[in-house]
Coordinates of C-alpha atoms in Angstrom, one line a residue:
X12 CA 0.0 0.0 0.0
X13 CA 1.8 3.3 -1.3
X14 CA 0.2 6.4 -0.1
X15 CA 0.9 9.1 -1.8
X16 CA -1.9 12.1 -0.8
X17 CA -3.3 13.4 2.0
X18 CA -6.8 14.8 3.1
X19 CA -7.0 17.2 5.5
X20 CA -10.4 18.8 7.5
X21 CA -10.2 22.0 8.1
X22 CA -13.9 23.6 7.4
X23 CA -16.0 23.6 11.0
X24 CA -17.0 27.0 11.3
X25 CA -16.6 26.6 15.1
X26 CA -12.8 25.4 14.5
X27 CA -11.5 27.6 11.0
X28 CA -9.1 29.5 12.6
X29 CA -6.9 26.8 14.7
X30 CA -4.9 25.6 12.1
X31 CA -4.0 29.5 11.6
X32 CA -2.9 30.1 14.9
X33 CA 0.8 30.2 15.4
X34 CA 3.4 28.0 17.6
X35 CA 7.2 27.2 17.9
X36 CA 8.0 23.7 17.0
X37 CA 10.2 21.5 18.5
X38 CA 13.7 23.3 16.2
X39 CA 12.5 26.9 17.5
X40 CA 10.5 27.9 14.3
X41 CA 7.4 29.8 14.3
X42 CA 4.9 28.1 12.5
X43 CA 1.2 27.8 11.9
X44 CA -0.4 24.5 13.1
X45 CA -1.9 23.9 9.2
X46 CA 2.3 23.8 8.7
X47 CA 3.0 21.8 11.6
X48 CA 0.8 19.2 10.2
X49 CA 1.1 18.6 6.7
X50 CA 5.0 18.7 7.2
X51 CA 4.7 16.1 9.6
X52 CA 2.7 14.2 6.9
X53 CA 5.2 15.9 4.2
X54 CA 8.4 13.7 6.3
X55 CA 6.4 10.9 6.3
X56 CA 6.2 10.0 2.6
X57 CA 3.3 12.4 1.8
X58 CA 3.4 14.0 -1.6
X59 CA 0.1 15.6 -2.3
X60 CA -2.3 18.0 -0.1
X61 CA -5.8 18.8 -0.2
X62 CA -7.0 20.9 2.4
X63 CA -10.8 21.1 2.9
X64 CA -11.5 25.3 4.1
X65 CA -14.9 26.9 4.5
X66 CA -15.6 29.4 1.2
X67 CA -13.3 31.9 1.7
X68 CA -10.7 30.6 3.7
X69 CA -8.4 29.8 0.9
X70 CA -6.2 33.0 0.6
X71 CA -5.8 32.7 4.5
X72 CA -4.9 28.9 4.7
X73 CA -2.6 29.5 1.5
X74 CA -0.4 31.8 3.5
X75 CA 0.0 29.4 6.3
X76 CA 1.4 26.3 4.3
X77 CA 5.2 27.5 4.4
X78 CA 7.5 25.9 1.9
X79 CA 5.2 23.2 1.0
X80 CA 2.3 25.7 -0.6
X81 CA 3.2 23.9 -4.3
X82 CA 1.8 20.6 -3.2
X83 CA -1.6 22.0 -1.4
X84 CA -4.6 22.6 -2.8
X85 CA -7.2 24.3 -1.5
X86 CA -11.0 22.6 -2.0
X87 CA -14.3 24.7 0.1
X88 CA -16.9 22.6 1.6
X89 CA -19.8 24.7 0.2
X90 CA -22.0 24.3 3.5
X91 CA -21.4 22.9 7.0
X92 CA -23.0 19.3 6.4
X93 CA -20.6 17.4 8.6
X94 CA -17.3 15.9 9.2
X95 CA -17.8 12.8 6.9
X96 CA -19.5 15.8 4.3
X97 CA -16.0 17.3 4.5
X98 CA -13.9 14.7 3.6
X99 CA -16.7 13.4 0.3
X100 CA -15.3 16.7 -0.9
X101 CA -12.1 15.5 -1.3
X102 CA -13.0 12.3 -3.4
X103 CA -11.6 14.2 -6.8
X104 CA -8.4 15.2 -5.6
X105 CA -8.1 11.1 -3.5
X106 CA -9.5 9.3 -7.1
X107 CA -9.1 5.5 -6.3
X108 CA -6.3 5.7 -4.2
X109 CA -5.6 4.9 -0.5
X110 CA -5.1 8.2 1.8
X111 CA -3.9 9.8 4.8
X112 CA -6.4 11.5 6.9
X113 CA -5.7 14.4 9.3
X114 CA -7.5 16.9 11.0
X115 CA -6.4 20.4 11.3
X116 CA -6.7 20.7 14.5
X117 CA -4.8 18.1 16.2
X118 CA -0.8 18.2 16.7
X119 CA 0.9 15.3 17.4
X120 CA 4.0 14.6 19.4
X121 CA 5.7 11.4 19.1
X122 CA 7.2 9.5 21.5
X123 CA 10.0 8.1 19.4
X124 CA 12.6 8.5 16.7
X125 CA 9.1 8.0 14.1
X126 CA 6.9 10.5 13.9
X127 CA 3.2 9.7 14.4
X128 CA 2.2 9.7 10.7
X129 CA 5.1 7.8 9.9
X130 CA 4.2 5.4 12.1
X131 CA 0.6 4.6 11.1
X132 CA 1.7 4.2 7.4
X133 CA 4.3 2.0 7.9
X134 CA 1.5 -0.3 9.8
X135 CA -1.0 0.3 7.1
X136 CA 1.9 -0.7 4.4
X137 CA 2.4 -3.7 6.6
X138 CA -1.1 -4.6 7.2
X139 CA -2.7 -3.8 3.5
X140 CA -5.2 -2.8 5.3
X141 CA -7.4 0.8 6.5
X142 CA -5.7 1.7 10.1
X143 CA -6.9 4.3 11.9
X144 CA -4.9 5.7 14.9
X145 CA -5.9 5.4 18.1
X146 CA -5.1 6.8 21.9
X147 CA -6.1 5.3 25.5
X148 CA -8.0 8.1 26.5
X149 CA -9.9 8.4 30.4
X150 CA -13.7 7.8 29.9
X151 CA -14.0 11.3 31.3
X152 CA -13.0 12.6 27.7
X153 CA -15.0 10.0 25.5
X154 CA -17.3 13.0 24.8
X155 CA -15.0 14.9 22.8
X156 CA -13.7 11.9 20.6
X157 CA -14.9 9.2 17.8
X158 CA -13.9 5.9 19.9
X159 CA -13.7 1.8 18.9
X160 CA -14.0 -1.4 20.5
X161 CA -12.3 -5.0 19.2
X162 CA -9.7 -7.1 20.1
X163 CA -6.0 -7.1 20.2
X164 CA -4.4 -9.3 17.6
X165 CA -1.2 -7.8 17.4
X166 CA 0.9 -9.8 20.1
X167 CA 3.5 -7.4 21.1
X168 CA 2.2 -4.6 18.7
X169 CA -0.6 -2.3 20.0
X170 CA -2.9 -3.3 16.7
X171 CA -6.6 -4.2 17.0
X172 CA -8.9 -5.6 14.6
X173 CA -11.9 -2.6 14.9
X174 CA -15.5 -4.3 15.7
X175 CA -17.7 -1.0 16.7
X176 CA -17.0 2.3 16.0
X177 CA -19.1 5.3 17.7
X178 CA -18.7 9.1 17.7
X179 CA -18.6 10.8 21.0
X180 CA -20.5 8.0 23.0
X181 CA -21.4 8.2 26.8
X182 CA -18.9 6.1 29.5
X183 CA -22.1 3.9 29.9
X184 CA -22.3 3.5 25.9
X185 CA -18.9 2.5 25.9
X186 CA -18.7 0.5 28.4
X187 CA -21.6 -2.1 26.9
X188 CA -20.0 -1.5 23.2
X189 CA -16.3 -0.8 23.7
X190 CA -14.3 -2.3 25.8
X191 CA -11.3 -3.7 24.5
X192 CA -9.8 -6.4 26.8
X193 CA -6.2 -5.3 28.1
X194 CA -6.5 -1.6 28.4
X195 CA -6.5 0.3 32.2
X196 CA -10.0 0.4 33.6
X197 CA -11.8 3.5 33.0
X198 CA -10.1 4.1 29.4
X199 CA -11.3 3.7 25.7
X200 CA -9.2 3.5 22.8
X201 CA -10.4 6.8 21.2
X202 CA -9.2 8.5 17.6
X203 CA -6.0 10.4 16.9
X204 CA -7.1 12.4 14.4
X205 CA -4.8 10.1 12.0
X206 CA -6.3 8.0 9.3
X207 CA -5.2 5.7 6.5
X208 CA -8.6 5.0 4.7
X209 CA -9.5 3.1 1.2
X210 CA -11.3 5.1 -1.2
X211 CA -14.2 2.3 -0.7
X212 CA -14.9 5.3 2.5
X213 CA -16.0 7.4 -0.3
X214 CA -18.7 5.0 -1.2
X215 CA -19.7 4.3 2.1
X216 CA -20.3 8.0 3.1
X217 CA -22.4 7.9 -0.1
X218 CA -24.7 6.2 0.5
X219 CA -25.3 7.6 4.5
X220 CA -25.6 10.7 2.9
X221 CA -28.5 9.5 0.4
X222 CA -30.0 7.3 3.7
X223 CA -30.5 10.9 5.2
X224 CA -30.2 13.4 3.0
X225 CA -31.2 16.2 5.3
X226 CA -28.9 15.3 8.4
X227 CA -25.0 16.2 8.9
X228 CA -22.9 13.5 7.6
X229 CA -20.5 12.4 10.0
X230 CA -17.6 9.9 9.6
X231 CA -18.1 7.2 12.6
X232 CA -20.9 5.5 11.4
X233 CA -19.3 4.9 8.0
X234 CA -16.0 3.4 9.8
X235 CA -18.3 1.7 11.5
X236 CA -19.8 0.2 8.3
X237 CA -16.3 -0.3 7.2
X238 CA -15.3 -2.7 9.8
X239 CA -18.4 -5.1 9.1
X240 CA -17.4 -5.0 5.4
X241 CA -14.1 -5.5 5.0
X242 CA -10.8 -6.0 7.7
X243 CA -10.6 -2.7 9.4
X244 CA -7.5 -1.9 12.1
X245 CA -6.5 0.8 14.7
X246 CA -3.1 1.2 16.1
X247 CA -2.2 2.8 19.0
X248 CA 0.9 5.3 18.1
X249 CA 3.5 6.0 20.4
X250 CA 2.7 9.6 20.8
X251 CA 0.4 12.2 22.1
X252 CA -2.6 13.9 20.7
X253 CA -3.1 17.6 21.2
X254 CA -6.8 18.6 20.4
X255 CA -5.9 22.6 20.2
X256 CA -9.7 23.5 20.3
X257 CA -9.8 22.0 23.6
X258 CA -9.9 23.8 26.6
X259 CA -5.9 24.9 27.1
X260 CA -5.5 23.0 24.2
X261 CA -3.4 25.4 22.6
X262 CA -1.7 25.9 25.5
X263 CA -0.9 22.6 25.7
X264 CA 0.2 21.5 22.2
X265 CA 2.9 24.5 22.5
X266 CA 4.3 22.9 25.9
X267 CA 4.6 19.9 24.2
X268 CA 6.1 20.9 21.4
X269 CA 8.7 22.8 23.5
X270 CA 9.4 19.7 25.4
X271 CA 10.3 17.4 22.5
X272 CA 12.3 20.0 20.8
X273 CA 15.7 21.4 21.5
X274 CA 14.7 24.4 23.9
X275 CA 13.4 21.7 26.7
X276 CA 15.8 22.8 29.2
X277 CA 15.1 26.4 29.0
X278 CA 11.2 25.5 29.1
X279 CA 11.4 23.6 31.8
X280 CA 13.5 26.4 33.5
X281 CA 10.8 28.6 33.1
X282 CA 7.5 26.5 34.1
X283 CA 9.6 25.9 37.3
X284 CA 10.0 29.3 37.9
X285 CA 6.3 30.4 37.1
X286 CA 5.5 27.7 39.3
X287 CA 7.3 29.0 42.0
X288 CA 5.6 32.4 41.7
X289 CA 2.4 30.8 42.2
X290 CA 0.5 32.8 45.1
X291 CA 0.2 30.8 48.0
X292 CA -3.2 29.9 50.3
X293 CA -3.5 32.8 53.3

């Protein structure tokens, strides 16, 4: 499985201007987050872009690319129909071939020599198979995240063949429809915001969209349709998911970032220090 193009969501109203906002990555260089992504994705094998914006956005998220503007191109999800409405907009651009999926607001810092993306391609390559990333996450969080259930069949790799997918369920959803022997109690295995998917997702988000024409499409129920028809695996990367839409989140992602990267020792210098100014009880 060679994948050559990549997929990127960036069009909720709610959300259009994270991947503008600006960080320092892990070398010292001020980027955008849209940047931060796609040249993860870019070191990762990645040679093609598409980048789905709200009408209008396109100028903005242009200037935000960096070096790798040639390969992007820019494609406007003409209403806000949904997640899985977002990504149908990119069938053109994907034609027949496998993809990477990321969303735009989500950084990811790896916990290894590999990045994240790197990772998950390698085990889709592997597997010839769709593999969606995955993250134990507390059941406190399931609310903000599309989370599975299955079975370990890796051995000593974290892969899992996917039996139920469901978007943002309840802890006592997910604890009749996902457990997944082996993890911690009180976590799920929820999404990264990393996806290698078949162009059969294309189809599949068809035909939810003509099922119920008049509702937002999301993307969980047709991963969840993809894992009845057809072998369907997450893998849990050795990394960390930062949601910057989150509360902190962007807050967060930067510390991260800073901590990975060559400047760790001066970070850490400083959050000890503002720590130390913290005002204390009377």
């Amino acid at each position: 499985m060679k994948i050559r193009k990549a997929l990127v969501t960036a069009a909720n109203p709610r959300q259009r201007t994270l991947p503008l906002q600006t960080l320092v990555d892990p070398r010292g260089e001020p980027k955008t987050a849209l940047q931060i992504v796609i040249e993860e994705a870019a070191g990762a094998g990645i040679e093609e872009f598409a980048v789905i914006v709200c009408p209008g956005d396109e100028t903005a998220y242009a200037e935000a690319c960096g070096a790798l503007r040639p390969q992007v191109r820019f494609i406007a999800q003409p209403k806000p129909n949904g997640y899985g409405h977002a990504i149908l907009c990119g069938r053109d651009f994907i034609g027949g071939e496998p993809f990477l999926h990321l969303v735009g607001d989500h950084l990811h810092v790896s916990q290894g020599p590999q990045s994240c993306a790197r990772q998950l391609l390698e085990v889709a390559a592997a597997e010839d198979a769709s593999v969606s990333a995955v993250q134990p996450t507390r059941e406190s969080q399931l609310t903000s995240y599309g989370a599975i259930g299955g079975r370990l069949i890796g051995g000593e790799k974290p892969i899992y063949q996917i039996e139920a997918v469901l978007e943002k369920p309840t802890p006592s959803v997910a604890e009749q429809q996902l457990i997944v022997p082996g993890l911690r109690a009180g976590f799920y295995l929820c999404f990264f915001g990393l996806h290698v998917l078949g162009a059969e997702i294309f189809e599949l988000l068809e035909e939810h969209r003509r099922a119920a024409p008049d509702r937002p499409l999301g993307l969980s129920p047709a991963l969840h349709a993809l894992a009845d028809r057809q072998r369907y695996l997450a893998f849990s990367v050795a990394g960390r998911r930062y949601d910057i839409g989150a509360s902190y989140g962007l807050l967060f992602a930067q510390l991260a970032l800073s901590l990975s990267g060559r400047e760790r020792d001066h970070v850490l210098t400083q959050l000890v220090e503002l720590l130390a100014l913290r005002p204390t009880e009377s």
